[in-house]
């Protein structure tokens, strides 16, 4: 099986599992670019995004997109290829202004 197909299948399984558990990652207080808490820059590397359009490619469950809209006033479009990850994103904080998922 090609690596792309394996990756697609893995994200489908992961997303289905998280949907079944009704798990949505919490909206972070600070963006992190590393798996280690407090290590590395946060959203400040993006500059002032208030009122600006931001494209979140591979937005997953959408928690980072929501953070950028709520905490920084950005208008965020989250793009997610995985149907289950997209479902997680649109089902969680659906009432947040300035965020859309496609």
Coordinates of C-alpha atoms in Angstrom, one line a residue:
X1 CA 0.0 0.0 0.0
X2 CA 1.4 3.4 -0.9
X3 CA 2.5 5.7 2.0
X4 CA -0.2 8.3 1.1
X5 CA -2.9 5.6 1.4
X6 CA -1.5 4.4 4.7
X7 CA -1.4 8.0 6.0
X8 CA -5.0 8.6 4.9
X9 CA -6.2 5.4 6.5
X10 CA -4.4 6.2 9.8
X11 CA -6.0 9.7 10.1
X12 CA -9.5 8.1 9.3
X13 CA -9.0 5.6 12.1
X14 CA -7.7 8.2 14.5
X15 CA -10.5 10.6 13.8
X16 CA -13.2 7.9 14.1
X17 CA -11.8 6.9 17.4
X18 CA -11.7 10.5 18.7
X19 CA -15.3 11.1 17.4
X20 CA -16.5 7.9 19.1
X21 CA -15.0 9.1 22.4
X22 CA -16.4 12.6 21.8
X23 CA -12.9 14.0 22.4
X24 CA -12.1 17.5 21.3
X25 CA -8.8 19.0 22.2
X26 CA -9.1 22.0 24.5
X27 CA -8.6 25.4 22.9
X28 CA -5.0 26.3 23.9
X29 CA -4.1 29.5 25.9
X30 CA -1.0 29.8 23.7
X31 CA -0.1 28.2 20.4
X32 CA 2.8 25.9 20.5
X33 CA 4.9 24.7 17.6
X34 CA 6.6 21.9 19.4
X35 CA 5.2 19.0 21.4
X36 CA 6.8 20.4 24.6
X37 CA 4.8 22.9 26.7
X38 CA 6.3 26.4 26.7
X39 CA 9.2 25.6 24.4
X40 CA 9.6 27.6 21.2
X41 CA 7.6 30.6 19.9
X42 CA 3.9 31.0 20.1
X43 CA 1.5 33.0 17.8
X44 CA 3.8 36.0 18.1
X45 CA 5.8 34.6 15.2
X46 CA 2.8 35.4 13.0
X47 CA 2.8 39.1 13.9
X48 CA -0.4 41.0 14.5
X49 CA -3.2 38.9 12.9
X50 CA -6.1 40.9 14.3
X51 CA -8.6 41.3 11.5
X52 CA -6.4 39.5 9.0
X53 CA -7.1 36.3 7.1
X54 CA -5.2 33.2 8.2
X55 CA -5.1 29.9 6.5
X56 CA -4.7 26.9 8.8
X57 CA -3.6 24.0 6.5
X58 CA -4.1 20.6 8.1
X59 CA -6.3 22.1 10.8
X60 CA -7.2 18.8 12.4
X61 CA -9.8 19.2 15.2
X62 CA -9.6 23.0 14.7
X63 CA -8.4 24.0 18.2
X64 CA -5.6 26.2 16.9
X65 CA -7.8 28.0 14.4
X66 CA -10.3 28.8 17.2
X67 CA -7.4 30.1 19.3
X68 CA -6.3 32.4 16.6
X69 CA -9.8 33.8 16.2
X70 CA -10.6 34.1 19.8
X71 CA -7.3 35.3 21.3
X72 CA -5.9 37.2 18.4
X73 CA -8.9 38.4 16.4
X74 CA -7.9 36.6 13.2
X75 CA -10.4 35.4 10.5
X76 CA -9.3 31.8 10.1
X77 CA -10.1 29.3 7.4
X78 CA -9.1 25.8 8.4
X79 CA -8.5 23.3 5.7
X80 CA -8.5 19.6 6.5
X81 CA -8.3 16.7 4.1
X82 CA -9.4 14.0 6.6
X83 CA -13.2 13.7 6.7
X84 CA -13.2 12.6 10.4
X85 CA -10.9 15.4 11.5
X86 CA -13.0 17.9 9.6
X87 CA -16.1 16.5 11.3
X88 CA -14.4 17.0 14.7
X89 CA -13.5 20.6 13.8
X90 CA -17.0 21.6 12.7
X91 CA -18.7 19.8 15.6
X92 CA -16.8 21.4 18.4
X93 CA -16.8 25.2 18.7
X94 CA -19.4 25.9 16.0
X95 CA -20.4 29.3 17.4
X96 CA -17.0 31.0 17.1
X97 CA -17.0 34.1 14.9
X98 CA -14.2 34.4 12.4
X99 CA -13.6 30.6 11.9
X100 CA -14.7 28.4 9.0
X101 CA -13.6 24.8 8.2
X102 CA -13.5 23.4 4.7

